[in-house]
Amino acid sequence: MFLASGWKDYEVIDTCAGEKLERWGKYILLRPDPQVIWNTKKQVSEWKKLNAHYHRSAKGGGEWEFFSLPEQWQIHYDLQGLKDGRLTFNLKPFSFKHTGLFPEQAVNWQWCSDLIAGEIAAGRKKPGEIKVLNLFAYTGGATCACAKAGAHVTHVDASKGMVAWAKENAKDSGIADERLRWLVDDCQKFVEREIRRGNKYDAIIMDPPSYGRGPKGEIWKMEDNIYEFIKLCSQVLKKDALFFLINSYTTGLQPAVLTYMLETVLTKEFGGSVSCDEVGLPVSCNHLVLPAGASGRWSK
């Protein structure tokens, strides 16, 4: 399992009856989690110290109940191996239980950072020469990590609000503007245009939703579209590409499925190796691990 164990400002404290008890900085949130199908004793005191609780509705969706939570606050994550590896994220509770960050992805931020920093340290690339394409890039966790490590990142998301949020995170993380390119666009159409333009990248990151719509109503369904999309994206990878990362929160796309797709498309064309596994968050009260999707990694 790829374990996101490097956090200081975040932790899963406990889990019970469909919910996870989390600490985000100094604030305690209680949010639904479909993986938590057990009902165990609530032994830690934080269950009675909530700053906010997201209640899921039986009809779908839900709403926040606030006790003492600011409209926005910050947490930090420190990338290991970098002189200035601190990332700053602005959080706020918004629709469908989210806070603007998927903390389990920290394990992938570190993996990407290590590969980029390793190329620069070895003298194979200079800072800014490694070009990373981040698709369905959300609020920019991976964007900030890659840029901090020395890459130039093209950040693409269909939501104008998410791109604006990512820009705020990058600014507060102290990342120079020349390391970043921001685009509000449909990811597939952007890649198709990059193919026509002949643009190539050293690395691709994608965090596609299970289901979504583009800015002009384009429909995305993970199971139907992902294999062909990986094939499409392989056309904008350089022959000596560094890595490819795909994240999945879709139940049907288990690590073995990700492995098959990446090996079929990427290893056949570029060589290298594939590693796919579940992603997990440690639970601090009992040292168990909460599953949080899966990731597929290809590297040269």
C-alpha positions in Angstrom: 0.0 0.0 0.0 1.1 3.6 -0.7 0.8 5.1 2.7 0.5 8.8 3.3 2.3 8.8 6.6 4.3 12.1 6.3 1.7 14.5 7.6 2.1 16.7 10.7 -0.9 19.0 10.1 -3.4 16.3 9.2 -4.4 13.0 10.7 -7.3 10.5 10.7 -7.9 10.2 14.4 -10.6 7.5 14.4 -13.2 5.8 12.2 -16.7 4.5 13.0 -20.1 3.8 11.5 -19.5 5.4 8.1 -17.5 8.4 9.3 -13.9 9.5 9.8 -12.7 11.7 12.6 -10.0 14.0 11.2 -7.7 16.8 12.4 -6.9 19.5 9.9 -4.4 21.7 11.6 -6.0 22.5 14.9 -9.6 21.8 13.7 -11.5 18.6 14.2 -13.9 17.5 11.4 -16.2 14.6 11.1 -17.0 13.5 7.5 -18.6 10.5 5.8 -16.5 7.8 4.4 -18.0 4.8 2.5 -15.1 2.6 3.3 -15.9 2.7 7.1 -18.4 -0.1 7.3 -17.5 -1.1 10.9 -19.0 0.1 14.2 -16.3 0.3 16.9 -16.1 2.1 20.2 -15.5 5.8 20.2 -12.8 5.9 22.8 -10.9 9.2 21.9 -12.0 12.5 23.3 -12.0 14.3 20.0 -15.4 12.8 19.1 -16.8 15.3 21.6 -14.7 18.2 20.3 -15.9 18.7 16.8 -15.5 22.0 14.9 -17.7 20.8 12.0 -19.7 17.8 11.0 -20.8 16.9 7.5 -24.2 15.1 7.6 -25.0 13.0 4.6 -28.6 13.0 3.4 -30.4 9.8 2.7 -31.6 11.4 -0.6 -28.0 12.1 -1.7 -25.7 15.0 -0.9 -25.8 16.5 2.6 -24.8 19.6 4.5 -22.3 20.9 7.0 -23.1 21.6 10.7 -20.6 24.1 12.1 -19.6 24.6 15.7 -16.5 26.7 15.6 -14.8 26.7 12.3 -13.3 29.6 10.3 -14.4 30.2 6.7 -10.9 29.5 5.6 -7.6 28.3 7.2 -4.3 26.8 6.2 -2.3 23.6 6.8 1.2 22.7 5.6 2.9 19.7 4.2 6.7 19.3 4.1 8.2 17.5 1.1 11.2 15.5 2.2 14.6 15.9 0.5 14.1 19.6 -0.6 15.7 22.6 1.0 12.4 24.5 0.8 9.8 21.8 0.5 7.0 23.4 2.5 3.6 23.4 0.7 0.8 25.6 2.0 -2.9 24.7 1.4 -5.9 26.9 1.9 -8.9 24.9 3.2 -12.5 25.7 3.4 -15.6 23.5 3.8 -17.6 23.4 0.6 -20.1 21.2 -1.3 -20.3 17.4 -0.8 -18.1 17.2 2.3 -14.9 18.4 0.7 -12.3 20.8 2.1 -10.2 21.4 -1.0 -7.5 18.8 -0.4 -7.1 15.0 -0.7 -4.5 14.4 2.0 -3.9 10.8 1.0 -2.3 12.2 -2.2 0.7 13.4 -0.1 2.4 10.0 -0.7 2.2 10.7 -4.5 3.4 14.3 -4.1 6.5 12.9 -2.5 7.0 10.3 -5.2 6.8 12.9 -8.0 9.0 15.3 -6.1 11.7 12.6 -5.6 11.8 11.7 -9.3 12.0 15.4 -10.4 14.6 16.4 -7.8 16.6 13.3 -8.6 16.9 14.2 -12.2 18.0 17.7 -11.4 20.5 16.6 -8.7 22.1 14.1 -11.1 22.6 16.9 -13.6 20.4 15.3 -16.3 18.0 18.2 -16.2 18.2 21.9 -15.1 15.5 23.5 -12.9 12.5 24.4 -15.0 13.4 21.9 -17.8 11.2 19.1 -16.7 7.7 19.6 -18.1 4.8 18.1 -16.1 1.2 18.0 -17.3 -1.3 17.8 -14.5 -4.8 16.9 -15.7 -8.0 17.1 -13.6 -5.6 19.0 -11.4 -8.2 20.3 -8.7 -6.6 22.7 -6.2 -3.0 21.9 -7.2 -1.5 19.6 -4.6 0.5 17.7 -7.2 1.1 20.9 -9.2 2.7 22.6 -6.1 4.8 19.5 -5.2 6.3 19.2 -8.8 7.0 22.9 -9.1 8.7 22.9 -5.7 10.9 20.1 -6.8 12.0 22.1 -9.9 9.6 21.2 -12.7 7.5 23.5 -14.9 3.9 22.5 -14.5 0.9 22.9 -16.9 -2.2 22.7 -14.6 -5.5 21.9 -16.4 -8.9 21.7 -14.8 -12.4 22.4 -16.2 -13.4 24.4 -13.1 -12.5 28.1 -13.0 -13.0 28.1 -9.3 -10.6 25.2 -8.7 -7.9 26.8 -10.8 -8.2 30.0 -8.9 -7.9 28.0 -5.6 -4.8 26.2 -6.9 -3.2 29.6 -7.8 -3.8 30.7 -4.3 -2.1 27.6 -2.9 0.9 28.0 -5.2 1.3 31.6 -4.2 1.2 30.9 -0.5 3.6 28.0 -1.1 6.1 30.5 -2.5 6.2 29.1 -6.0 7.4 31.4 -8.8 4.9 32.2 -11.5 7.3 31.2 -14.3 7.2 27.6 -13.1 3.4 27.4 -13.7 0.9 27.5 -16.5 -2.8 27.6 -15.6 -5.6 26.5 -17.9 -9.4 26.2 -17.5 -10.2 23.7 -20.1 -11.7 20.2 -20.9 -8.7 17.9 -20.3 -9.4 15.6 -23.3 -9.8 18.5 -25.7 -6.6 20.2 -24.3 -4.6 17.0 -24.9 -6.0 16.6 -28.4 -4.8 20.2 -29.2 -1.4 19.5 -27.7 -1.0 16.5 -30.0 -1.8 18.7 -33.0 0.7 21.3 -31.8 3.4 18.7 -31.3 3.9 19.6 -27.6 5.5 16.9 -25.4 5.9 16.4 -21.7 8.3 14.6 -19.4 5.6 13.5 -17.0 1.8 13.3 -16.8 -0.4 13.3 -13.6 -4.1 12.7 -13.8 -6.7 12.6 -11.1 -9.9 12.0 -13.1 -13.3 12.0 -11.4 -15.6 8.9 -11.6 -18.1 11.1 -13.4 -17.9 14.7 -14.5 -18.8 17.3 -17.0 -16.6 19.7 -18.9 -17.1 23.5 -19.3 -19.3 22.9 -22.3 -21.2 20.0 -21.0 -18.8 17.2 -22.1 -19.5 14.0 -20.2 -16.7 12.1 -18.5 -17.3 8.6 -17.1 -14.2 6.9 -15.8 -14.9 3.3 -16.7 -15.9 4.2 -20.3 -13.2 6.8 -21.0 -10.1 6.1 -19.1 -8.3 3.5 -21.2 -8.7 5.5 -24.4 -7.7 8.7 -22.5 -4.4 7.1 -21.3 -3.7 6.1 -24.9 -4.4 9.6 -26.0 -2.1 11.1 -23.3 0.7 8.7 -24.2 1.0 10.7 -27.5 2.2 13.8 -25.6 4.9 11.9 -23.6 8.5 12.4 -24.6 10.3 9.2 -25.6 12.5 9.5 -22.5 9.6 10.5 -20.3 10.1 10.4 -16.5 6.8 9.3 -15.0 3.1 8.9 -15.4 0.7 8.9 -12.4 -3.0 8.1 -12.4 -5.3 8.2 -9.3 -8.6 6.4 -9.1 -11.5 6.7 -6.6 -13.7 4.5 -8.8 -14.5 1.2 -7.2 -14.1 -0.9 -10.3 -10.6 0.4 -11.1 -8.6 -1.7 -8.7 -4.7 -1.7 -8.7 -4.7 -4.7 -11.0 -6.8 -2.9 -13.6 -4.5 0.2 -13.4 -1.5 -2.1 -13.8 -2.9 -3.7 -16.9 -3.8 -0.4 -18.5 -0.4 1.2 -17.8 1.6 -1.8 -18.9 -0.5 -2.2 -22.1 -0.1 1.4 -23.1 3.1 2.7 -21.5 5.5 -0.1 -20.9 4.9 -1.5 -24.3 5.8 1.9 -25.9 8.3 3.4 -23.5 9.7 0.5 -21.4 10.1 1.3 -17.7 8.1 -0.3 -14.9 4.7 -0.1 -13.4 3.7 -0.1 -9.7 0.1 0.1 -8.7 -1.5 -0.2 -5.2 -4.1 1.0 -2.8 -3.5 4.4 -1.2 -4.1 4.6 2.5 -4.1 7.0 5.5 -2.9 5.8 8.9 -5.5 5.9 11.7 -3.7 7.3 14.8 -5.9 5.8 17.6 -5.4 2.2 16.6 -2.6 2.1 14.0 -4.8 0.6 11.3 -5.0 2.0 7.7 -8.0 3.6 6.0 -8.1 2.8 2.3 -8.5 5.9 0.1 -8.5 4.8 -3.5 -5.7 3.5 -5.7 -2.8 4.9 -7.7 -1.0 3.6 -10.7 2.6 4.7 -11.3 4.8 4.2 -14.3 8.4 5.4 -14.3 11.3 5.0 -16.7 
